[in-house]
Short mmCIF file of C-alpha atoms in Angstrom, two decimals:
data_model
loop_
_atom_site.label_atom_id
_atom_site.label_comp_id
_atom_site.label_asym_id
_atom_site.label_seq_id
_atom_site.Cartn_x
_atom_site.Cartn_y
_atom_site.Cartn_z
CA UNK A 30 0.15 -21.82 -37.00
CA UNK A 31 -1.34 -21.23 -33.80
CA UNK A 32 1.21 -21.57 -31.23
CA UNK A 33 4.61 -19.39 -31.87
CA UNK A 34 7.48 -21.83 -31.18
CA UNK A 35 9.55 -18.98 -29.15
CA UNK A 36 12.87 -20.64 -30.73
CA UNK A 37 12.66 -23.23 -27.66
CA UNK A 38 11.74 -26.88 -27.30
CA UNK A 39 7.81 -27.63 -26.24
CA UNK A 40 9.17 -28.57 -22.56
CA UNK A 41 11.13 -25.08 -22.45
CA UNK A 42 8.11 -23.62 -23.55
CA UNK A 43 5.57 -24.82 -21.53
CA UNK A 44 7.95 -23.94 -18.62
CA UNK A 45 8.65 -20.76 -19.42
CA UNK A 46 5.03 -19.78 -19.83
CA UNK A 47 3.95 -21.13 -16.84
CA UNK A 48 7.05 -19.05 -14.94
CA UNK A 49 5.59 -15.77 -16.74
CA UNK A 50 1.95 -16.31 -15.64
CA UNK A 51 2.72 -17.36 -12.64
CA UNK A 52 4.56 -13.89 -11.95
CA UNK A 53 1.79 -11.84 -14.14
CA UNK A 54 -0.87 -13.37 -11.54
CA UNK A 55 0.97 -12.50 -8.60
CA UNK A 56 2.32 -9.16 -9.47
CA UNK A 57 -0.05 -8.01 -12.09
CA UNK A 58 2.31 -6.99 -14.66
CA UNK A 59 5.68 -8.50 -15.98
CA UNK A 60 8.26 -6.71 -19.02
CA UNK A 61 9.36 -9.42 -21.42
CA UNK A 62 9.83 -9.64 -25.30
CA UNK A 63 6.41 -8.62 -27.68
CA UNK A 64 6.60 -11.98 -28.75
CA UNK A 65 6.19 -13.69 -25.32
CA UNK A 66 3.82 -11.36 -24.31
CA UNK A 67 1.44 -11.72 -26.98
CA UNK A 68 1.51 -15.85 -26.34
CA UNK A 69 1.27 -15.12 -22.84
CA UNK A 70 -1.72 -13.19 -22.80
CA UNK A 71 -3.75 -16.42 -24.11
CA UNK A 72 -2.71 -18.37 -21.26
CA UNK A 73 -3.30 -15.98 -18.71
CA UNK A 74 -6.62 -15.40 -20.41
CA UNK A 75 -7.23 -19.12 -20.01
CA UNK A 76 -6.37 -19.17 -16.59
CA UNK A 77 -8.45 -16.46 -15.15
CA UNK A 78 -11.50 -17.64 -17.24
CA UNK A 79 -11.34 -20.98 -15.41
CA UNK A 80 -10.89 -19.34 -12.15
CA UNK A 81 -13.80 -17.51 -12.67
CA UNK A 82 -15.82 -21.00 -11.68
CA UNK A 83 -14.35 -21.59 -8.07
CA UNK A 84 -14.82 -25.29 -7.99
CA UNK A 85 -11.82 -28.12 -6.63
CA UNK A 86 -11.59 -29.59 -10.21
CA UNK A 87 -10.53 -25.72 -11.65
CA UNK A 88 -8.31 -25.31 -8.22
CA UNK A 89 -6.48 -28.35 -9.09
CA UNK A 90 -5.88 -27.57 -12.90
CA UNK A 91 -5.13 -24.02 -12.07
CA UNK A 92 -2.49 -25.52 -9.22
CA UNK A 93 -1.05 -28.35 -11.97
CA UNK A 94 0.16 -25.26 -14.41
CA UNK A 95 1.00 -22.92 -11.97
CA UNK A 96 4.26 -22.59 -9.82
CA UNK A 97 4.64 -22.82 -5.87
CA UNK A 98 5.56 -19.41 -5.48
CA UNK A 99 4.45 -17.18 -3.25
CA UNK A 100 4.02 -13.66 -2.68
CA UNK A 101 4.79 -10.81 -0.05
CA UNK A 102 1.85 -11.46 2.12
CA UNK A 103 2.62 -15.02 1.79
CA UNK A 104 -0.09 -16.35 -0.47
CA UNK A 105 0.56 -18.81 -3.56
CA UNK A 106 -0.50 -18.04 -6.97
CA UNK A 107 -3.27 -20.40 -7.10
CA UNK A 108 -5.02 -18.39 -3.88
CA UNK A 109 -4.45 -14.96 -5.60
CA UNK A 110 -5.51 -16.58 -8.82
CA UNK A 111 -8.87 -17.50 -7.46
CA UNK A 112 -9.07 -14.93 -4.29
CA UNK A 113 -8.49 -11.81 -5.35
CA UNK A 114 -8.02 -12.03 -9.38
CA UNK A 115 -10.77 -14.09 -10.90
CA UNK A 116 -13.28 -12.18 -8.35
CA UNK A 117 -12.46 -8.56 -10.02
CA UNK A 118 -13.43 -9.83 -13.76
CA UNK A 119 -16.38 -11.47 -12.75
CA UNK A 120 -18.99 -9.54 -14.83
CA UNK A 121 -16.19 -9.37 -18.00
CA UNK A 122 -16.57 -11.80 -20.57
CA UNK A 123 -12.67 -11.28 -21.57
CA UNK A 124 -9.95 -9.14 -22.30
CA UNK A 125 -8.43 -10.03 -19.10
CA UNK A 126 -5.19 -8.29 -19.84
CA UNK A 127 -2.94 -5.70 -21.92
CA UNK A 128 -0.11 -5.80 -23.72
CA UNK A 129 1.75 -2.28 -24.41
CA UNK A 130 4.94 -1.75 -26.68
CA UNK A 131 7.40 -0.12 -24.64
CA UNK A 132 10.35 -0.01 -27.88
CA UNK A 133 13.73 -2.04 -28.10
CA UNK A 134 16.28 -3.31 -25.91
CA UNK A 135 19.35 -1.99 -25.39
CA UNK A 136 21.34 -5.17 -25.73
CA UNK A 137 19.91 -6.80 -28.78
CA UNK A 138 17.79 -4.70 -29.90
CA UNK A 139 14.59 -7.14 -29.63
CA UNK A 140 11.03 -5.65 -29.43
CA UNK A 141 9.77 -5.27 -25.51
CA UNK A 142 6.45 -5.33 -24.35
CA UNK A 143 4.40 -4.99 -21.08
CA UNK A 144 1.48 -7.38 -20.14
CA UNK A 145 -0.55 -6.38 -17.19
CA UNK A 146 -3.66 -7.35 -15.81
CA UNK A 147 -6.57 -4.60 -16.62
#
């Protein structure tokens, strides 16, 4: 199966994956489970490869998944998405981030993981 499930509804999903990459984009790297991470590093991937074309259709589908938020200079996620982000992986073809295994958490004991932007 392609997509992992993430024990949560498609509408929880969607939502929470567009929370994480909207905080991967704007502060480059995020701690959550492996299992998020490794689904999360798709989307991301997809994001920053359409952001690579700097055109108002890829603003606007970039701005449709992506949350509101801004960061501590005051600049939303689509503006560092396509600013300051998509500009630095210009000449890669992919590979746009990196997820490291940091070991277990203390509470439950699931698998945690670090996905950064490289």
């Amino acid at each position: 199966m392609h997509n992992r499930k993430l024990g949560r509804t498609a509408d929880h999903r969607k939502a929470l994956l567009r929370n994480l990459a909207t905080e991967v984009i704007l502060k480059g790297k995020i701690t959550t489970t492996e299992m998020k991470a490794m689904e999360l590093r798709s989307v991301v991937d997809a994001l920053i490869t359409t952001a690579k074309v700097d055109n108002v259709h890829n603003r606007r589908q970039a701005a449709a998944f992506l949350r509101n938020v801004t960061n501590k200079d005051g600049k939303t996620a689509v503006q560092v998405l396509f600013g300051e982000v998509a500009p630095k992986y210009a000449d890669r073809k992919g590979g746009y981030t990196r997820v490291t295994k940091l070991g277990y958490r203390r509470g439950d004991n699931a698998p945690v993981a670090s996905i950064e932007l490289i």
